[in-house]
mmCIF file of C-alpha atoms and ligand atoms in Angstrom:
data_model
loop_
_atom_site.group_PDB
_atom_site.id
_atom_site.type_symbol
_atom_site.label_atom_id
_atom_site.label_comp_id
_atom_site.label_asym_id
_atom_site.label_seq_id
_atom_site.Cartn_x
_atom_site.Cartn_y
_atom_site.Cartn_z
ATOM 1 C CA UNK X 1 66.602 129.471 -215.527
ATOM 2 C CA UNK X 2 63.026 128.621 -213.056
ATOM 3 C CA UNK X 3 62.687 129.664 -208.956
ATOM 4 C CA UNK X 4 62.990 126.114 -208.187
ATOM 5 C CA UNK X 5 66.031 125.516 -210.235
ATOM 6 C CA UNK X 6 68.203 128.753 -209.096
ATOM 7 C CA UNK X 7 67.016 127.276 -205.701
ATOM 8 C CA UNK X 8 68.659 123.758 -206.037
ATOM 9 C CA UNK X 9 71.798 124.755 -208.349
ATOM 10 C CA UNK X 10 73.131 128.424 -206.365
ATOM 11 C CA UNK X 11 72.108 128.108 -203.008
ATOM 12 C CA UNK X 12 71.335 124.130 -202.065
ATOM 13 C CA UNK X 13 74.847 123.993 -202.546
ATOM 14 C CA UNK X 14 75.666 126.509 -199.236
ATOM 15 C CA UNK X 15 73.122 124.815 -197.338
ATOM 16 C CA UNK X 16 73.906 123.738 -193.852
ATOM 17 C CA UNK X 17 72.114 120.756 -191.452
ATOM 18 C CA UNK X 18 69.172 121.798 -190.628
ATOM 19 C CA UNK X 19 68.386 123.498 -194.657
ATOM 20 C CA UNK X 20 66.502 120.034 -195.207
ATOM 21 C CA UNK X 21 68.161 120.368 -198.037
ATOM 22 C CA UNK X 22 65.977 123.814 -198.897
ATOM 23 C CA UNK X 23 62.750 122.296 -199.862
ATOM 24 C CA UNK X 24 60.297 122.344 -197.027
ATOM 25 C CA UNK X 25 59.253 125.214 -195.982
ATOM 26 C CA UNK X 26 61.083 126.216 -192.608
ATOM 27 C CA UNK X 27 64.184 125.290 -191.975
ATOM 28 C CA UNK X 28 65.288 123.373 -187.999
ATOM 29 C CA UNK X 29 67.882 125.648 -185.962
ATOM 30 C CA UNK X 30 68.752 125.427 -182.212
ATOM 31 C CA UNK X 31 65.368 123.254 -181.757
ATOM 32 C CA UNK X 32 63.268 125.605 -183.027
ATOM 33 C CA UNK X 33 61.790 126.976 -186.619
ATOM 34 C CA UNK X 34 62.476 129.290 -188.793
ATOM 35 C CA UNK X 35 61.232 130.836 -191.947
ATOM 36 C CA UNK X 36 61.852 133.970 -194.203
ATOM 37 C CA UNK X 37 58.990 135.504 -197.324
ATOM 38 C CA UNK X 38 59.427 139.190 -198.350
ATOM 39 C CA UNK X 39 56.700 140.925 -199.625
ATOM 40 C CA UNK X 40 57.464 143.489 -203.030
ATOM 41 C CA UNK X 41 55.293 145.786 -204.282
ATOM 42 C CA UNK X 42 54.447 145.393 -207.095
ATOM 43 C CA UNK X 43 54.638 141.652 -206.767
ATOM 44 C CA UNK X 44 53.172 140.712 -203.115
ATOM 45 C CA UNK X 45 50.385 143.644 -202.400
ATOM 46 C CA UNK X 46 49.454 146.345 -204.705
ATOM 47 C CA UNK X 47 50.624 149.942 -204.103
ATOM 48 C CA UNK X 48 47.324 150.750 -203.512
ATOM 49 C CA UNK X 49 46.152 147.776 -200.510
ATOM 50 C CA UNK X 50 45.705 149.462 -197.526
ATOM 51 C CA UNK X 51 49.011 149.964 -195.491
ATOM 52 C CA UNK X 52 47.476 148.142 -191.865
ATOM 53 C CA UNK X 53 46.688 144.999 -194.292
ATOM 54 C CA UNK X 54 49.963 144.780 -196.262
ATOM 55 C CA UNK X 55 51.777 144.819 -192.989
ATOM 56 C CA UNK X 56 49.411 141.873 -191.798
ATOM 57 C CA UNK X 57 49.405 140.135 -194.826
ATOM 58 C CA UNK X 58 53.809 140.283 -194.238
ATOM 59 C CA UNK X 59 53.358 137.859 -191.218
ATOM 60 C CA UNK X 60 50.251 135.667 -191.933
ATOM 61 C CA UNK X 61 52.462 134.391 -195.206
ATOM 62 C CA UNK X 62 54.470 133.124 -192.442
ATOM 63 C CA UNK X 63 52.931 132.235 -190.403
ATOM 64 C CA UNK X 64 51.431 129.685 -192.924
ATOM 65 C CA UNK X 65 54.565 127.986 -193.548
ATOM 66 C CA UNK X 66 54.661 127.872 -189.156
ATOM 67 C CA UNK X 67 51.352 126.344 -188.824
ATOM 68 C CA UNK X 68 51.998 123.619 -191.849
ATOM 69 C CA UNK X 69 54.622 122.337 -189.796
ATOM 70 C CA UNK X 70 53.243 121.406 -187.198
ATOM 71 C CA UNK X 71 54.428 124.393 -185.344
ATOM 72 C CA UNK X 72 53.701 127.639 -182.515
ATOM 73 C CA UNK X 73 54.269 130.681 -184.268
ATOM 74 C CA UNK X 74 56.290 132.835 -180.921
ATOM 75 C CA UNK X 75 58.212 135.645 -182.973
ATOM 76 C CA UNK X 76 60.368 137.365 -185.098
ATOM 77 C CA UNK X 77 62.299 139.701 -187.604
ATOM 78 C CA UNK X 78 61.241 142.074 -189.682
ATOM 79 C CA UNK X 79 63.677 144.336 -192.256
ATOM 80 C CA UNK X 80 61.649 146.978 -194.048
ATOM 81 C CA UNK X 81 62.773 149.028 -197.229
ATOM 82 C CA UNK X 82 60.878 151.998 -197.210
ATOM 83 C CA UNK X 83 59.933 154.954 -200.013
ATOM 84 C CA UNK X 84 62.033 158.023 -199.093
ATOM 85 C CA UNK X 85 59.097 160.277 -198.305
ATOM 86 C CA UNK X 86 56.888 158.011 -196.556
ATOM 87 C CA UNK X 87 54.588 159.792 -194.450
ATOM 88 C CA UNK X 88 54.679 158.985 -191.087
ATOM 89 C CA UNK X 89 50.762 158.328 -190.864
ATOM 90 C CA UNK X 90 51.748 155.390 -193.298
ATOM 91 C CA UNK X 91 54.084 154.011 -190.747
ATOM 92 C CA UNK X 92 51.713 154.323 -187.792
ATOM 93 C CA UNK X 93 49.048 152.595 -189.657
ATOM 94 C CA UNK X 94 51.723 149.350 -190.518
ATOM 95 C CA UNK X 95 52.151 149.021 -187.126
ATOM 96 C CA UNK X 96 48.738 148.948 -185.874
ATOM 97 C CA UNK X 97 48.235 146.177 -188.631
ATOM 98 C CA UNK X 98 51.531 144.270 -186.439
ATOM 99 C CA UNK X 99 49.605 144.928 -183.317
ATOM 100 C CA UNK X 100 46.549 143.657 -185.354
ATOM 101 C CA UNK X 101 48.294 140.658 -186.384
ATOM 102 C CA UNK X 102 50.490 139.905 -183.399
ATOM 103 C CA UNK X 103 47.803 139.943 -180.731
ATOM 104 C CA UNK X 104 45.598 137.346 -183.319
ATOM 105 C CA UNK X 105 48.812 134.926 -183.153
ATOM 106 C CA UNK X 106 50.473 135.310 -180.690
ATOM 107 C CA UNK X 107 54.027 136.778 -182.200
ATOM 108 C CA UNK X 108 56.181 139.111 -180.704
ATOM 109 C CA UNK X 109 58.443 141.640 -183.022
ATOM 110 C CA UNK X 110 62.278 140.672 -181.900
ATOM 111 C CA UNK X 111 64.418 143.056 -184.042
ATOM 112 C CA UNK X 112 64.612 144.674 -187.789
ATOM 113 C CA UNK X 113 66.587 146.074 -190.260
ATOM 114 C CA UNK X 114 64.780 150.048 -191.908
ATOM 115 C CA UNK X 115 66.324 151.865 -194.509
ATOM 116 C CA UNK X 116 64.957 153.308 -197.781
ATOM 117 C CA UNK X 117 64.606 152.736 -201.287
ATOM 118 C CA UNK X 118 62.965 152.807 -204.014
ATOM 119 C CA UNK X 119 60.080 150.224 -203.324
ATOM 120 C CA UNK X 120 58.326 149.074 -199.929
ATOM 121 C CA UNK X 121 59.436 145.727 -199.422
ATOM 122 C CA UNK X 122 58.803 143.670 -196.174
ATOM 123 C CA UNK X 123 61.127 140.982 -195.315
ATOM 124 C CA UNK X 124 60.242 138.800 -192.397
ATOM 125 C CA UNK X 125 61.999 135.780 -190.751
ATOM 126 C CA UNK X 126 58.817 134.432 -188.025
ATOM 127 C CA UNK X 127 60.567 131.676 -185.807
ATOM 128 C CA UNK X 128 58.242 128.771 -184.027
ATOM 129 C CA UNK X 129 58.084 125.874 -181.713
ATOM 130 C CA UNK X 130 58.381 122.385 -183.061
ATOM 131 C CA UNK X 131 55.641 120.402 -181.775
ATOM 132 C CA UNK X 132 56.305 116.847 -179.927
ATOM 133 C CA UNK X 133 56.335 114.804 -183.131
ATOM 134 C CA UNK X 134 59.250 117.658 -184.518
ATOM 135 C CA UNK X 135 58.622 119.798 -187.537
ATOM 136 C CA UNK X 136 56.205 117.766 -189.909
ATOM 137 C CA UNK X 137 58.215 117.314 -193.625
ATOM 138 C CA UNK X 138 56.095 117.401 -197.023
ATOM 139 C CA UNK X 139 58.016 114.087 -197.376
ATOM 140 C CA UNK X 140 56.192 111.960 -194.822
ATOM 141 C CA UNK X 141 52.938 110.868 -196.813
ATOM 142 C CA UNK X 142 51.614 107.391 -197.577
ATOM 143 C CA UNK X 143 49.698 105.717 -200.065
ATOM 144 C CA UNK X 144 45.885 105.209 -198.819
ATOM 145 C CA UNK X 145 46.510 108.212 -196.776
ATOM 146 C CA UNK X 146 43.682 110.985 -196.601
ATOM 147 C CA UNK X 147 44.715 114.890 -198.517
ATOM 148 C CA UNK X 148 42.581 117.759 -196.341
ATOM 149 C CA UNK X 149 42.792 121.465 -196.999
ATOM 150 C CA UNK X 150 41.967 124.168 -194.117
ATOM 151 C CA UNK X 151 39.053 126.926 -195.603
ATOM 152 C CA UNK X 152 38.900 127.576 -199.354
ATOM 153 C CA UNK X 153 40.678 127.511 -202.555
ATOM 154 C CA UNK X 154 41.201 130.077 -205.691
ATOM 155 C CA UNK X 155 39.610 133.123 -203.336
ATOM 156 C CA UNK X 156 43.994 134.624 -203.653
ATOM 157 C CA UNK X 157 43.792 134.822 -207.516
ATOM 158 C CA UNK X 158 39.875 136.290 -207.462
ATOM 159 C CA UNK X 159 40.357 138.844 -204.335
ATOM 160 C CA UNK X 160 43.358 140.538 -207.149
ATOM 161 C CA UNK X 161 41.882 140.743 -209.888
ATOM 162 C CA UNK X 162 38.929 142.139 -207.138
ATOM 163 C CA UNK X 163 41.991 144.523 -205.268
ATOM 164 C CA UNK X 164 43.216 146.060 -208.677
ATOM 165 C CA UNK X 165 40.272 147.694 -208.607
ATOM 166 C CA UNK X 166 41.294 149.707 -206.183
ATOM 167 C CA UNK X 167 37.711 148.560 -203.526
ATOM 168 C CA UNK X 168 37.781 150.306 -200.036
ATOM 169 C CA UNK X 169 39.241 148.619 -197.460
ATOM 170 C CA UNK X 170 36.567 146.498 -196.133
ATOM 171 C CA UNK X 171 35.386 144.706 -199.346
ATOM 172 C CA UNK X 172 34.990 141.765 -199.183
ATOM 173 C CA UNK X 173 35.935 140.606 -202.735
ATOM 174 C CA UNK X 174 39.494 141.692 -202.048
ATOM 175 C CA UNK X 175 40.146 141.201 -198.852
ATOM 176 C CA UNK X 176 41.113 136.751 -198.874
ATOM 177 C CA UNK X 177 44.114 138.766 -201.363
ATOM 178 C CA UNK X 178 44.950 142.073 -198.808
ATOM 179 C CA UNK X 179 45.029 140.034 -195.757
ATOM 180 C CA UNK X 180 44.469 135.577 -196.684
ATOM 181 C CA UNK X 181 42.608 133.326 -194.518
ATOM 182 C CA UNK X 182 45.061 131.588 -192.799
ATOM 183 C CA UNK X 183 44.345 128.118 -190.530
ATOM 184 C CA UNK X 184 46.539 130.069 -187.480
ATOM 185 C CA UNK X 185 45.058 127.394 -185.487
ATOM 186 C CA UNK X 186 45.827 124.365 -187.103
ATOM 187 C CA UNK X 187 49.455 123.501 -186.061
ATOM 188 C CA UNK X 188 48.315 121.299 -183.323
ATOM 189 C CA UNK X 189 46.000 118.965 -185.750
ATOM 190 C CA UNK X 190 48.224 118.952 -188.090
ATOM 191 C CA UNK X 191 51.366 117.568 -185.251
ATOM 192 C CA UNK X 192 49.352 115.169 -184.368
ATOM 193 C CA UNK X 193 48.331 113.778 -187.460
ATOM 194 C CA UNK X 194 49.767 114.671 -190.254
ATOM 195 C CA UNK X 195 51.946 112.673 -192.313
ATOM 196 C CA UNK X 196 52.917 115.356 -194.642
ATOM 197 C CA UNK X 197 52.084 119.475 -194.922
ATOM 198 C CA UNK X 198 52.781 122.416 -196.560
ATOM 199 C CA UNK X 199 51.266 125.507 -197.129
ATOM 200 C CA UNK X 200 49.767 126.975 -199.978
ATOM 201 C CA UNK X 201 51.480 129.479 -202.548
ATOM 202 C CA UNK X 202 52.260 128.766 -205.496
ATOM 203 C CA UNK X 203 49.022 127.056 -205.689
ATOM 204 C CA UNK X 204 46.612 124.003 -204.925
ATOM 205 C CA UNK X 205 47.946 121.712 -207.405
ATOM 206 C CA UNK X 206 51.725 123.048 -207.645
ATOM 207 C CA UNK X 207 52.739 122.425 -204.412
ATOM 208 C CA UNK X 208 50.620 119.113 -203.672
ATOM 209 C CA UNK X 209 53.295 118.406 -206.558
ATOM 210 C CA UNK X 210 55.899 119.717 -203.964
ATOM 211 C CA UNK X 211 53.880 116.951 -201.033
ATOM 212 C CA UNK X 212 54.280 114.166 -203.879
ATOM 213 C CA UNK X 213 57.523 114.554 -205.360
ATOM 214 C CA UNK X 214 59.056 114.529 -201.520
ATOM 215 C CA UNK X 215 56.972 112.080 -200.485
ATOM 216 C CA UNK X 216 57.862 110.382 -203.520
ATOM 217 C CA UNK X 217 53.874 108.958 -204.283
ATOM 218 C CA UNK X 218 50.900 110.543 -206.617
ATOM 219 C CA UNK X 219 48.074 112.964 -205.174
ATOM 220 C CA UNK X 220 44.743 112.157 -206.555
ATOM 221 C CA UNK X 221 42.371 115.370 -206.332
ATOM 222 C CA UNK X 222 38.944 115.218 -206.748
ATOM 223 C CA UNK X 223 37.328 118.568 -209.079
ATOM 224 C CA UNK X 224 33.970 118.557 -207.034
ATOM 225 C CA UNK X 225 35.634 118.130 -203.377
ATOM 226 C CA UNK X 226 37.686 120.854 -203.356
ATOM 227 C CA UNK X 227 36.268 123.361 -201.131
ATOM 228 C CA UNK X 228 35.347 127.232 -202.856
ATOM 229 C CA UNK X 229 33.756 130.397 -202.214
ATOM 230 C CA UNK X 230 30.037 131.983 -202.952
ATOM 231 C CA UNK X 231 33.222 133.954 -205.633
ATOM 232 C CA UNK X 232 35.120 130.535 -206.013
ATOM 233 C CA UNK X 233 31.621 128.674 -207.482
ATOM 234 C CA UNK X 234 30.597 131.398 -209.913
ATOM 235 C CA UNK X 235 33.981 131.572 -210.413
ATOM 236 C CA UNK X 236 34.052 127.500 -211.080
ATOM 237 C CA UNK X 237 30.458 128.408 -212.714
ATOM 238 C CA UNK X 238 32.165 130.218 -216.059
ATOM 239 C CA UNK X 239 34.726 127.420 -215.991
ATOM 240 C CA UNK X 240 37.640 128.831 -214.405
ATOM 241 C CA UNK X 241 38.222 126.162 -211.930
ATOM 242 C CA UNK X 242 41.362 124.933 -213.087
ATOM 243 C CA UNK X 243 41.810 128.628 -212.670
ATOM 244 C CA UNK X 244 41.700 128.391 -209.445
ATOM 245 C CA UNK X 245 42.912 125.375 -208.581
ATOM 246 C CA UNK X 246 46.725 126.248 -210.340
ATOM 247 C CA UNK X 247 46.174 130.048 -209.012
ATOM 248 C CA UNK X 248 48.777 130.629 -206.262
ATOM 249 C CA UNK X 249 48.711 132.411 -202.892
ATOM 250 C CA UNK X 250 45.903 130.728 -200.925
ATOM 251 C CA UNK X 251 48.202 130.470 -197.902
ATOM 252 C CA UNK X 252 46.064 127.314 -196.869
ATOM 253 C CA UNK X 253 47.783 124.782 -195.037
ATOM 254 C CA UNK X 254 47.359 120.907 -197.517
ATOM 255 C CA UNK X 255 47.950 117.897 -194.831
ATOM 256 C CA UNK X 256 48.030 114.395 -195.518
ATOM 257 C CA UNK X 257 46.029 111.834 -192.696
ATOM 258 C CA UNK X 258 46.364 108.543 -192.255
ATOM 259 C CA UNK X 259 43.240 107.002 -192.996
ATOM 260 C CA UNK X 260 42.783 105.184 -189.215
ATOM 261 C CA UNK X 261 42.968 108.864 -188.009
ATOM 262 C CA UNK X 262 40.724 110.835 -189.916
ATOM 263 C CA UNK X 263 38.284 110.643 -187.171
ATOM 264 C CA UNK X 264 40.108 111.345 -184.781
ATOM 265 C CA UNK X 265 41.481 114.283 -186.708
ATOM 266 C CA UNK X 266 38.512 115.398 -187.458
ATOM 267 C CA UNK X 267 37.323 115.718 -183.985
ATOM 268 C CA UNK X 268 40.111 117.826 -182.987
ATOM 269 C CA UNK X 269 40.068 121.084 -184.780
ATOM 270 C CA UNK X 270 39.151 123.977 -183.781
ATOM 271 C CA UNK X 271 35.179 125.037 -183.788
ATOM 272 C CA UNK X 272 34.745 127.408 -187.083
ATOM 273 C CA UNK X 273 37.817 125.723 -189.059
ATOM 274 C CA UNK X 274 36.893 124.747 -192.204
ATOM 275 C CA UNK X 275 39.122 121.312 -193.079
ATOM 276 C CA UNK X 276 38.187 119.297 -195.933
ATOM 277 C CA UNK X 277 38.284 115.906 -197.963
ATOM 278 C CA UNK X 278 39.963 116.495 -201.254
ATOM 279 C CA UNK X 279 41.282 113.407 -201.843
ATOM 280 C CA UNK X 280 44.070 110.537 -201.767
ATOM 281 C CA UNK X 281 47.915 109.111 -201.635
ATOM 282 C CA UNK X 282 47.892 107.344 -204.401
ATOM 283 C CA UNK X 283 50.327 104.709 -206.504
ATOM 284 C CA UNK X 284 50.970 105.777 -209.938
ATOM 285 C CA UNK X 285 53.794 104.497 -212.089
ATOM 286 C CA UNK X 286 55.146 108.562 -211.919
ATOM 287 C CA UNK X 287 56.301 109.832 -208.623
ATOM 288 C CA UNK X 288 54.613 113.008 -207.729
ATOM 289 C CA UNK X 289 52.446 113.181 -209.900
ATOM 290 C CA UNK X 290 48.950 114.735 -209.561
ATOM 291 C CA UNK X 291 45.960 113.926 -210.810
ATOM 292 C CA UNK X 292 42.357 115.797 -210.571
ATOM 293 C CA UNK X 293 39.377 114.470 -211.806
ATOM 294 C CA UNK X 294 36.884 115.694 -212.540
ATOM 295 C CA UNK X 295 33.438 115.130 -212.625
ATOM 296 C CA UNK X 296 33.061 113.091 -215.498
ATOM 297 C CA UNK X 297 36.029 110.274 -214.448
ATOM 298 C CA UNK X 298 38.650 112.186 -215.837
ATOM 299 C CA UNK X 299 41.211 113.545 -215.061
ATOM 300 C CA UNK X 300 41.497 117.470 -216.166
ATOM 301 C CA UNK X 301 43.854 118.803 -218.572
ATOM 302 C CA UNK X 302 46.444 120.915 -215.902
ATOM 303 C CA UNK X 303 49.381 122.116 -217.548
ATOM 304 C CA UNK X 304 52.712 122.492 -214.930
ATOM 305 C CA UNK X 305 50.744 125.250 -213.633
ATOM 306 C CA UNK X 306 51.791 126.799 -210.309
ATOM 307 C CA UNK X 307 53.582 130.064 -209.537
ATOM 308 C CA UNK X 308 57.729 130.510 -210.581
ATOM 309 C CA UNK X 309 58.292 134.189 -209.774
ATOM 310 C CA UNK X 310 60.979 134.326 -212.380
ATOM 311 C CA UNK X 311 59.035 132.773 -215.208
HETATM 312 P P1 ADP A 1 58.227 128.979 -199.208
HETATM 313 O O1 ADP A 1 57.180 129.048 -200.129
HETATM 314 O O2 ADP A 1 57.178 127.807 -198.771
HETATM 315 O O3 ADP A 1 57.780 130.527 -198.122
HETATM 316 P P2 ADP A 1 60.113 128.603 -201.048
HETATM 317 O O4 ADP A 1 59.247 127.880 -202.308
HETATM 318 O O5 ADP A 1 59.320 130.453 -201.083
HETATM 319 O O6 ADP A 1 59.153 128.430 -200.244
HETATM 320 O O7 ADP A 1 61.764 128.441 -200.968
HETATM 321 C C1 ADP A 1 61.568 126.546 -201.123
HETATM 322 C C2 ADP A 1 62.916 126.779 -200.627
HETATM 323 O O8 ADP A 1 63.765 126.936 -200.551
HETATM 324 C C3 ADP A 1 63.233 127.202 -199.053
HETATM 325 O O9 ADP A 1 63.132 125.846 -198.311
HETATM 326 C C4 ADP A 1 63.101 128.346 -198.905
HETATM 327 O O10 ADP A 1 64.209 128.299 -197.344
HETATM 328 C C5 ADP A 1 64.832 127.858 -199.678
HETATM 329 N N1 ADP A 1 65.134 129.584 -200.001
HETATM 330 C C6 ADP A 1 64.646 130.372 -201.002
HETATM 331 N N2 ADP A 1 65.176 130.964 -201.577
HETATM 332 C C7 ADP A 1 66.199 131.080 -200.938
HETATM 333 C C8 ADP A 1 67.521 131.600 -200.663
HETATM 334 N N3 ADP A 1 68.188 132.878 -201.217
HETATM 335 N N4 ADP A 1 68.812 131.468 -200.442
HETATM 336 C C9 ADP A 1 68.183 130.171 -199.630
HETATM 337 N N5 ADP A 1 67.601 128.818 -199.468
HETATM 338 C C10 ADP A 1 65.646 129.764 -200.605
HETATM 339 MG MG1 MG A 2 55.704 127.152 -197.776
#
């Protein structure tokens, strides 16, 4: 069974008020937004990744869910499973990574649990304060809205390949995998202007489909507008664009903005933060459909494309 089918079949019936049908990036509870993401050694990071970056990544993948909802991250709880015999120095470096990320994002630690097990696992539950319009969900996109994405796409995938060669801690090719470039300061823009928003954890196309299907619309993206890093441009030149846009965990924010608000939104983007118009919300017979138009004007052929841990 696929990951989303498991959630829909076994867990959605247990969900209470505020769970948002288990179809959003966060839950709403007691005036707060909450999210949880787990990192497992060998699945979400490599045993050879620098441990301070693993700690920072564990916070970032949660921070991206919170800011994508237009909420301000505030605090987190931390569950840790360490392999038996882990050295104090490793845990000290891990804690240093958390400290660095706390300083950048403003979150603080509330509590957690520390135990041992067969491999390193990090479970974070993060809290945030919603913006003035409340949680920006996946369901508000309207036909005519423009579609925007932060940062660049595909670097998580390329970074994994680089990280597998176990380069030095500061290797720039592996960096986007080891420490995703989350748009930490985008929440005010999302809170004010977005009609729908989510973070990209399953690949650009798959997450655009999630947004389109909850909103009951279709989305048309333009291949040549999708922002790529220098490494991404090289991969595209080798014909790997579809890999980049279906490749998984970029932790960038994808959001929709009504055409009349685009100019004001662009002015509100924090200095140094990249936000790119990559397409539009359109009507198509198929709700939830995402088409990526290639340079020849025809839609690219993309399979079910999207990350599924159970596939
Ligand atoms: P994200 O990628 O934004 O973190 P996921 O794809 O992991 O979201 O999860 C999709 C939805 O399913 C979310 O609402 C999440 O809270 C919910 N979910 C996932 N796993 C479980 C679980 N074991 N129990 C309850 N809800 C879950
Ligand atoms: Mg998410």
